[in-house]
XYZ file of C-alpha atoms in Angstrom:
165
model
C 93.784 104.897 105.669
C 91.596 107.160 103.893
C 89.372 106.647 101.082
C 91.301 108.790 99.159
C 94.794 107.637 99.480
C 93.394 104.100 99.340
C 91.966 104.669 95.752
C 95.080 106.730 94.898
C 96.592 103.835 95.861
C 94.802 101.099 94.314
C 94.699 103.203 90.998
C 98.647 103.313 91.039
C 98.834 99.463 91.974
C 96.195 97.645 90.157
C 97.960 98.252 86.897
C 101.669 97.174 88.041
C 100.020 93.850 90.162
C 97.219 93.025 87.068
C 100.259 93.302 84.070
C 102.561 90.435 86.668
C 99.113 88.283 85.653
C 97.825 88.805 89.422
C 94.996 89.940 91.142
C 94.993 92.459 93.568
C 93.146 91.340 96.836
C 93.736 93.919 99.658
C 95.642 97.032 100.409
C 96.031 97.557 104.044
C 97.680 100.379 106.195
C 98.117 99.610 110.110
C 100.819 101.716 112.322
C 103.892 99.784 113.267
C 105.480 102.166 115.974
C 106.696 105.188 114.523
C 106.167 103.958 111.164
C 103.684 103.343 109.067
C 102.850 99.398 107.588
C 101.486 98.953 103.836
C 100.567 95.594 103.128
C 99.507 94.584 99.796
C 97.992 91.329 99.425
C 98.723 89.599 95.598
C 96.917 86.522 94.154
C 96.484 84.324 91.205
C 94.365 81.338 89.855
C 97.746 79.678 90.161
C 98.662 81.021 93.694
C 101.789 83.261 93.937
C 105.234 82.430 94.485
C 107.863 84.097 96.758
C 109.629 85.009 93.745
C 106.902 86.617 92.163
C 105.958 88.846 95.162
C 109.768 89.738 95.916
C 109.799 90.755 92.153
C 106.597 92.700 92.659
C 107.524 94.418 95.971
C 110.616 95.905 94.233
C 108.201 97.435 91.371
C 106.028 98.497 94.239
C 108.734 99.810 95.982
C 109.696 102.265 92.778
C 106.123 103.220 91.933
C 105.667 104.546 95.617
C 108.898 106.431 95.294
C 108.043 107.990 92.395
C 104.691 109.023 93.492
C 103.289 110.665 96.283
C 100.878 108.443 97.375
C 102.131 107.731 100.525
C 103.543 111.447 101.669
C 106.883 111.987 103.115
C 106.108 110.049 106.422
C 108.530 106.541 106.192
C 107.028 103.073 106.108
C 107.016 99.308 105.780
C 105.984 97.962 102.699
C 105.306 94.322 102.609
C 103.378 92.252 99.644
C 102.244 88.660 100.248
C 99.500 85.931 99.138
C 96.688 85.732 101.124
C 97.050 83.304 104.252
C 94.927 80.043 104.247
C 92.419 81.378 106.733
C 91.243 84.327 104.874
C 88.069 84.777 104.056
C 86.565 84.025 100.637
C 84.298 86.669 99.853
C 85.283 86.698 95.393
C 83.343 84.647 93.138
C 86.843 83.766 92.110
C 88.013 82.414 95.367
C 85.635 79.976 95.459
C 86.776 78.683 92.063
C 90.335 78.577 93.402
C 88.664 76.985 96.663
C 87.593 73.917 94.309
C 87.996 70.064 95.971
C 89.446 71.953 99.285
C 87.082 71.744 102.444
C 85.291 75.069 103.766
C 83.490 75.866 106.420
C 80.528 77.840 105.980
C 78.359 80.250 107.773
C 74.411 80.162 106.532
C 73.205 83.624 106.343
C 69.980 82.238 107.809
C 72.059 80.573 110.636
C 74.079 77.174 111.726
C 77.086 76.063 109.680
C 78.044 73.546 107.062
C 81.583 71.949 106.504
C 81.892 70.785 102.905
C 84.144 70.321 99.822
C 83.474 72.634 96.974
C 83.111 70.340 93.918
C 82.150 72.729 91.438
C 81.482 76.563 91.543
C 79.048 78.965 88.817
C 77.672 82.434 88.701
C 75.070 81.371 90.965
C 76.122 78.969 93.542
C 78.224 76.250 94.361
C 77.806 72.216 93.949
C 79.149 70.372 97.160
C 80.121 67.125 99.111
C 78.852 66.994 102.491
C 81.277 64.661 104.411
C 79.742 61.327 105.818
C 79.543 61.213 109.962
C 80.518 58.028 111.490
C 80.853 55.665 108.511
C 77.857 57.042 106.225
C 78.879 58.589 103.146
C 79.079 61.637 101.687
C 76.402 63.742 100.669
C 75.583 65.971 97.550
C 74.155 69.514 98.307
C 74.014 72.757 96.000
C 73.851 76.561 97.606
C 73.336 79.802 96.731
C 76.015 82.510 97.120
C 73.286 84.204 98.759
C 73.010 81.666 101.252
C 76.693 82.063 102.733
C 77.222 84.784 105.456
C 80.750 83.577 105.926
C 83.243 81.193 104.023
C 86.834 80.274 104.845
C 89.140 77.193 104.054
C 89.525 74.453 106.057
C 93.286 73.067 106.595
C 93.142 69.771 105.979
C 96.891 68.131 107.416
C 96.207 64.597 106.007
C 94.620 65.583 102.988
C 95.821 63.857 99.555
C 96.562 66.411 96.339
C 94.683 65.269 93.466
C 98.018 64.501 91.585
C 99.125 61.751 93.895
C 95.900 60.017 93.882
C 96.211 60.321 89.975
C 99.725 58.687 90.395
């Protein structure tokens, strides 16, 4: 996709996505045969529901129609949430991130699996799991310390709620 119809298209989108109270993440545009494939990726502080981006995709759907962003060529449009393995690269998906385990990459090397306890303009407060029955440690970095971050799907993990319960 050029850099041309991407900000054509970001310009048209950003106001439609930001007035449903969401943020837009990514606009991507991949070949799918014949056809093109526009994928718009949607999120919120809340996450997004399938409502929300069925409601969205419709509005999406009319704004492209009306425009000619996309030329005359036919294609797939398709808006979802970000999956759980993307990457967190927004000061604001860390803060979403908060209590969930991540696995970083040190921009200086190695790796660190952690919980993000609390997140600022800076940096990021953590808990270092224990290994083998030693218990878990406190450690602060940088933002510019992180080459890489992505969540870590935790299968047995408890939601705050029901330990509140």
């Amino acid at each position: 996709m050029s850099t041309t119809q991407s900000d054509r298209l970001r310009g048209l989108l950003e106001p439609l996505v930001a007035a449903k109270g969401l943020d837009l993440e990514d606009i991507e545009m991949s070949k799918a045969g014949k056809r093109r494939m526009l994928r718009i990726v949607v999120d919120s502080d809340e996450g997004v529901e399938l409502d929300a981006c069925a409601e969205l995709s419709r509005e999406v759907s009319d704004q492209l129609d009306e425009s000619d962003v996309m030329g005359e060529d036919e294609y797939v449009l398709e808006v979802s949430s970000p999956g759980a393995d993307r990457p967190l690269t927004e000061h604001r998906h860390y803060v979403r991130a908060i209590d969930r385990l991540v696995k970083f990459q040190l921009a200086e090397g190695g790796e660190l699996v952690a919980r993000i306890l609390d997140v600022d303009d800076e940096g990021m407060d953590l808990e270092v799991p224990g290994v083998k029955g030693r218990k878990a440690t406190a450690r602060r970095i940088a933002f510019t310390d992180i080459a890489k971050a992505r969540v870590e799907i935790e299968f047995n993990r408890k939601d705050k709620k029901e330990e509140e319960a």
